[in-house]
Amino acid sequence: MNSPVSEPSDHKQSNFLRQIIENDLAQGTYASRHWGGSPGDAAHHAQGTVDPARVRLRFPPEPNGYLHVGHAKSICLNFGLARDYGGVCHLRFDDTNPEKEDEEYVRSIVDSVRWLGFNWESGGTSHLYQASDYFDFMCRAAEYLIEAGHAYVDEQSPEEMRANRGDFGKPGVDSPFRGRTPAENLARFHGMRDGQLADGAAVLRAKIDMASPNINMRDPAIYRIRRATHHNTGDRWCIYPMYTFAHPIEDALEQITHSLCTLEFEDQRPFYDWVLERLAEGGLLSAPPPRQYEFARLNLTYVITSKRKLAQLVNEQRVSGWDDPRMPTIVGLRRRGYTAEAIQLFAERIGVTKSDSWIDYSTLEGALRDTLDATAKRAMAVLDPVKLVITNWDALHGAGTLDDCSAPINPHAPDQGRRSFQFGKELWIERTDYEETPPKGFHRLYPPQTAADGSTKPGNRVRLKYGHVVQCTGAVRNEQGHITEVHAELVPDTKSGTPGADAIKVKGVITWVGVHDAVPAEVRLYERLFNDAHPDAGGKNFLDNLNPDSLRTVQAYLEPSLASAGVDDRFQFERHGYFVADRRDHHPDKPVFNRTTGLRDSWGK
Ligand code: ATP
Ligand code: MG
């Protein structure tokens, strides 16, 4: 598949989630649902009108790190489904765990989702929410569960609690605190809330079934004591809800219809439903409740997507930061030169399934090439320069003269016009485009050859792309034997685009930049960060699999049209691949380019 990205809605493959949504829409499952204009309890929404959004989804990151390519899959999925089905997708910070969360992450997540091309505004409302704004309701919900006999304060030690939970083969054992009356439990819970108990001294647990075959239903904890300053609520609370209790409530307060999560939450679904059923019974939350559906997370070869491990790479300075162009973070991919269109196309191509698998890294790069090929401006660049001297230039053209050449800015878009540069006596070419003794099949520059039988073969002729044909005569070496100049003679009347230019047939075409008008630049040649396709699988230490050659920096010469490149401008350097002006370090008088990817998938070949 090579087509550039088309309209977002015209090449959608169906999948199980689309079928679920289409079915719900056909049955009117959520048609009578109300929306109170903002998140809220049953009474709040009952006052509102019928929800103008046909479905509501959410992307619920925890602000404890930067988003990565796995999150991008979830973002494209949730926002994409909302867009395609006349719905809304909320951006919700799932910030119920105060210790690791930070405003810096909140800001970067907002930026990353926007950059990917999505927004959470609809009908004049910004659907950007924070779970911590629901702490009052969550506490009220806990009190209701206590009053209704569905929750109790457990003061067993964490070890006792763990031992009494049982395991797969063994049912759990009731806590001695399980028989407390609602009044006792309420008083104890208020003691927790008011700071009368030490951290870890008690937890509030749902009272469900200590013999359930699903261990998650064996009276899971719903509130814990933790004296920690929260980035939004400060020191207002010393108790915090557990994720599995908070999440269904967040969804219900926001009138989410389809709550999508990764497969590891499948076993949590019965508890998700239990919480919502109990709170709907109590009249706290409106019906019908949201439903949870699980999909396979993205596993990408050569990439790790654990936030903890990514943080380790940053903290141990294995990379330059969260936005290092080798990082699979959205800020890293962006700095590497990825476009939002490419990431959206990638998400579309991988689709969603219900079973885990690995996606090959080349799928991501393929989506990138397919989007950039149509749009990237072309330019010539010499990454490993050696000087080519045209020894008959002065005789043919006159000393100091320059010859104007031009090429399309983008051959797929002739209306973008042409770029110009000049040919002269001295040019930069790739060092690898010259061989003293050509290997078999080498069609670039080599000097006259004498075979063992004494027969001779002339120096090779190549075309300097968009310029002239030259014939190689030899090379100059310094005292260390290092080649400092390659010499060639111009073949007259061969200039590209002039009549008769093709009369001389050549097998090799090479790229070049004029010595007089070249733009010197730092070019960062990135490779994959890991050597192993599954860097952290099966207990492997991912740090052992770092690719030592994941970054090579070269001093290159670029075509003069690149002198005006701006930050984030993307180019195809002919023969070399796709490059972007680095968003952190590029400056017009000190250009810095990153290699985004090569022209074709050459990894391991
Ligand atoms: P943590 O280990 O901190 O919980 P997380 O990767 O689950 O990390 P969240 O911020 O909780 O991070 O994730 C936000 C959303 O992104 C969740 O709905 C989660 O399912 C989804 N998500 C995270 N990683 C992936 C992945 N690799 N593929 C698809 N979706 C993902
Ligand atoms: Mg998570």
Short mmCIF file of C-alpha atoms in Angstrom, two decimals, residues 292-506:
data_model
loop_
_atom_site.label_atom_id
_atom_site.label_comp_id
_atom_site.label_asym_id
_atom_site.label_seq_id
_atom_site.Cartn_x
_atom_site.Cartn_y
_atom_site.Cartn_z
CA GLN A 292 -15.46 -1.15 29.23
CA TYR A 293 -13.95 -2.82 26.14
CA GLU A 294 -10.42 -4.11 25.89
CA PHE A 295 -8.08 -4.03 22.90
CA ALA A 296 -4.52 -5.23 22.34
CA ARG A 297 -1.84 -2.75 23.30
CA LEU A 298 0.77 -1.75 20.75
CA ASN A 299 4.00 -3.73 20.92
CA LEU A 300 6.52 -2.41 18.44
CA THR A 301 9.76 -4.21 17.64
CA TYR A 302 12.99 -2.46 18.66
CA VAL A 303 10.99 -0.17 20.92
CA ILE A 304 10.14 -0.10 24.61
CA THR A 305 6.93 1.54 25.73
CA SER A 306 7.20 1.27 29.48
CA LYS A 307 7.16 4.76 30.96
CA ARG A 308 9.36 3.59 33.81
CA LYS A 309 12.02 2.26 31.45
CA LEU A 310 11.85 5.33 29.23
CA ALA A 311 12.34 7.45 32.34
CA GLN A 312 15.38 5.33 33.18
CA LEU A 313 16.92 6.04 29.75
CA VAL A 314 16.46 9.75 30.39
CA ASN A 315 17.63 9.72 34.02
CA GLU A 316 20.74 7.68 33.26
CA GLN A 317 21.46 9.96 30.30
CA ARG A 318 21.47 7.14 27.79
CA VAL A 319 19.57 9.61 25.62
CA SER A 320 19.57 13.40 25.69
CA GLY A 321 16.06 13.76 27.11
CA TRP A 322 12.41 12.82 26.61
CA ASP A 323 12.55 14.40 23.17
CA ASP A 324 15.73 12.69 22.04
CA PRO A 325 15.00 11.77 18.41
CA ARG A 326 15.63 8.10 19.26
CA MET A 327 12.90 8.02 21.90
CA PRO A 328 9.50 6.52 20.99
CA THR A 329 7.83 9.41 22.80
CA ILE A 330 5.59 11.64 20.72
CA VAL A 331 7.98 14.55 21.37
CA GLY A 332 10.87 12.32 20.30
CA LEU A 333 9.15 11.12 17.13
CA ARG A 334 8.26 14.69 16.29
CA ARG A 335 11.82 15.87 16.74
CA ARG A 336 13.01 12.92 14.66
CA GLY A 337 10.88 14.29 11.82
CA TYR A 338 7.76 12.17 12.07
CA THR A 339 4.56 13.88 10.99
CA ALA A 340 1.20 13.62 12.70
CA GLU A 341 -0.20 12.28 9.41
CA ALA A 342 2.33 9.45 9.43
CA ILE A 343 1.43 8.44 12.97
CA GLN A 344 -2.28 8.56 12.18
CA LEU A 345 -1.72 6.47 9.06
CA PHE A 346 0.31 3.98 11.11
CA ALA A 347 -2.48 3.69 13.69
CA GLU A 348 -4.98 3.16 10.88
CA ARG A 349 -2.88 0.45 9.25
CA ILE A 350 -2.25 -1.54 12.42
CA GLY A 351 -5.95 -1.45 13.34
CA VAL A 352 -7.26 -2.84 16.61
CA THR A 353 -7.59 -6.44 17.66
CA LYS A 354 -8.33 -8.44 20.77
CA SER A 355 -5.11 -10.41 20.89
CA ASP A 356 -1.58 -9.27 21.58
CA SER A 357 1.00 -9.29 18.81
CA TRP A 358 4.11 -7.48 17.69
CA ILE A 359 4.09 -4.85 15.00
CA ASP A 360 7.25 -4.55 12.96
CA TYR A 361 9.08 -1.25 13.25
CA SER A 362 9.17 -1.04 9.46
CA THR A 363 5.39 -0.50 9.52
CA LEU A 364 5.94 2.78 11.33
CA GLU A 365 8.71 3.84 8.97
CA GLY A 366 6.65 2.75 5.96
CA ALA A 367 3.78 5.02 7.02
CA LEU A 368 6.27 7.84 7.35
CA ARG A 369 7.77 7.35 3.90
CA ASP A 370 4.36 7.05 2.32
CA THR A 371 3.32 10.41 3.75
CA LEU A 372 6.62 12.22 3.21
CA ASP A 373 7.28 11.08 -0.33
CA ALA A 374 4.43 13.23 -1.60
CA THR A 375 5.22 16.30 0.48
CA ALA A 376 8.91 16.55 1.35
CA LYS A 377 11.01 19.03 -0.58
CA ARG A 378 14.01 17.52 -2.31
CA ALA A 379 17.59 18.63 -1.85
CA MET A 380 21.08 17.31 -2.43
CA ALA A 381 23.39 16.77 0.50
CA VAL A 382 26.83 15.27 0.83
CA LEU A 383 27.22 13.54 4.17
CA ASP A 384 30.78 12.21 3.86
CA PRO A 385 32.40 14.80 1.62
CA VAL A 386 35.47 14.58 -0.56
CA LYS A 387 36.35 17.23 -3.11
CA LEU A 388 35.91 16.54 -6.80
CA VAL A 389 38.04 18.77 -9.05
CA ILE A 390 37.04 19.18 -12.69
CA THR A 391 40.50 19.60 -14.16
CA ASN A 392 39.41 20.85 -17.60
CA TRP A 393 36.82 23.32 -16.22
CA ASP A 394 38.93 26.43 -16.66
CA ALA A 395 39.89 25.46 -20.21
CA LEU A 396 36.30 24.72 -21.22
CA HIS A 397 34.32 27.32 -19.25
CA GLY A 398 36.86 29.88 -18.08
CA ALA A 399 38.44 30.24 -14.65
CA GLY A 400 36.04 31.18 -11.84
CA THR A 401 32.90 30.66 -13.88
CA LEU A 402 29.84 28.95 -12.49
CA ASP A 403 27.05 27.21 -14.33
CA ASP A 404 23.41 27.55 -13.18
CA CYS A 405 21.60 24.28 -12.59
CA SER A 406 18.13 23.57 -11.27
CA ALA A 407 15.91 20.73 -10.13
CA PRO A 408 12.26 20.35 -9.11
CA ILE A 409 11.52 21.18 -5.49
CA ASN A 410 9.20 18.20 -5.48
CA PRO A 411 8.83 16.03 -8.60
CA HIS A 412 5.32 15.03 -7.44
CA ALA A 413 4.26 18.68 -7.27
CA PRO A 414 5.67 20.60 -10.27
CA ASP A 415 3.71 23.70 -9.20
CA GLN A 416 6.08 24.07 -6.25
CA GLY A 417 8.68 25.26 -8.73
CA ARG A 418 12.38 24.63 -8.95
CA ARG A 419 15.43 25.11 -6.78
CA SER A 420 18.72 26.35 -8.14
CA PHE A 421 22.38 25.79 -7.42
CA GLN A 422 25.61 26.14 -9.36
CA PHE A 423 28.09 23.79 -10.90
CA GLY A 424 31.75 24.81 -10.91
CA LYS A 425 35.29 23.59 -10.90
CA GLU A 426 35.13 22.20 -7.37
CA LEU A 427 32.30 20.10 -6.04
CA TRP A 428 31.65 18.02 -2.94
CA ILE A 429 30.78 14.39 -3.59
CA GLU A 430 30.36 11.37 -1.32
CA ARG A 431 33.65 9.70 -0.46
CA THR A 432 32.03 6.35 -1.20
CA ASP A 433 31.27 7.41 -4.77
CA TYR A 434 34.94 6.95 -5.67
CA GLU A 435 36.82 3.63 -5.73
CA GLU A 436 40.39 3.25 -6.87
CA THR A 437 39.71 -0.37 -7.84
CA PRO A 438 36.00 -0.76 -8.50
CA PRO A 439 34.27 -3.79 -7.02
CA LYS A 440 32.08 -5.73 -9.47
CA GLY A 441 28.96 -3.81 -10.35
CA PHE A 442 30.34 -0.45 -9.19
CA HIS A 443 29.22 2.22 -11.67
CA ARG A 444 30.39 5.39 -9.99
CA LEU A 445 33.78 7.12 -10.16
CA TYR A 446 36.93 5.11 -10.75
CA PRO A 447 40.17 5.96 -12.59
CA PRO A 448 41.54 4.19 -15.69
CA GLN A 449 42.20 0.50 -14.94
CA THR A 450 44.91 -1.77 -16.20
CA ALA A 451 44.06 -5.48 -16.16
CA ALA A 452 46.54 -8.29 -15.43
CA ASP A 453 46.87 -8.96 -19.15
CA GLY A 454 47.97 -5.38 -19.72
CA SER A 455 44.72 -4.28 -21.36
CA THR A 456 43.40 -0.89 -20.25
CA LYS A 457 39.98 0.47 -19.55
CA PRO A 458 39.28 4.24 -19.38
CA GLY A 459 38.19 6.05 -16.22
CA ASN A 460 34.47 5.76 -15.61
CA ARG A 461 31.88 8.29 -16.66
CA VAL A 462 29.06 9.32 -14.37
CA ARG A 463 26.43 12.00 -14.37
CA LEU A 464 26.50 14.59 -11.63
CA LYS A 465 22.75 14.77 -11.14
CA TYR A 466 21.11 17.85 -12.75
CA GLY A 467 24.60 18.81 -14.00
CA HIS A 468 27.12 17.36 -16.42
CA VAL A 469 28.74 14.03 -17.21
CA VAL A 470 32.34 13.72 -16.01
CA GLN A 471 35.03 11.15 -16.61
CA CYS A 472 37.24 10.14 -13.70
CA THR A 473 41.01 10.54 -14.13
CA GLY A 474 42.35 9.75 -10.66
CA ALA A 475 42.72 10.99 -7.10
CA VAL A 476 45.21 12.84 -4.91
CA ARG A 477 46.34 11.36 -1.61
CA ASN A 478 48.00 13.05 1.34
CA GLU A 479 51.04 11.70 3.18
CA GLN A 480 48.84 9.39 5.25
CA GLY A 481 47.43 7.89 2.07
CA HIS A 482 44.07 9.53 2.65
CA ILE A 483 42.26 10.72 -0.48
CA THR A 484 41.96 14.52 -0.47
CA GLU A 485 40.72 15.12 -4.01
CA VAL A 486 39.15 13.12 -6.78
CA HIS A 487 39.90 14.34 -10.29
CA ALA A 488 37.72 14.17 -13.37
CA GLU A 489 37.23 15.85 -16.71
CA LEU A 490 33.98 17.32 -17.91
CA VAL A 491 32.49 15.71 -21.00
CA PRO A 492 31.26 18.66 -23.13
CA ASP A 493 27.62 19.03 -24.22
CA THR A 494 26.19 16.72 -21.60
CA LYS A 495 24.39 19.16 -19.34
CA SER A 496 21.10 17.79 -18.04
CA GLY A 497 18.11 19.23 -19.82
CA THR A 498 20.06 20.46 -22.87
CA PRO A 499 19.59 18.95 -26.34
CA GLY A 500 21.81 15.92 -26.88
CA ALA A 501 22.72 15.63 -23.20
CA ASP A 502 21.82 11.95 -23.26
CA ALA A 503 24.04 11.12 -26.23
CA ILE A 504 26.61 9.83 -23.79
CA LYS A 505 25.13 6.91 -21.84
CA VAL A 506 26.27 6.44 -18.24
#
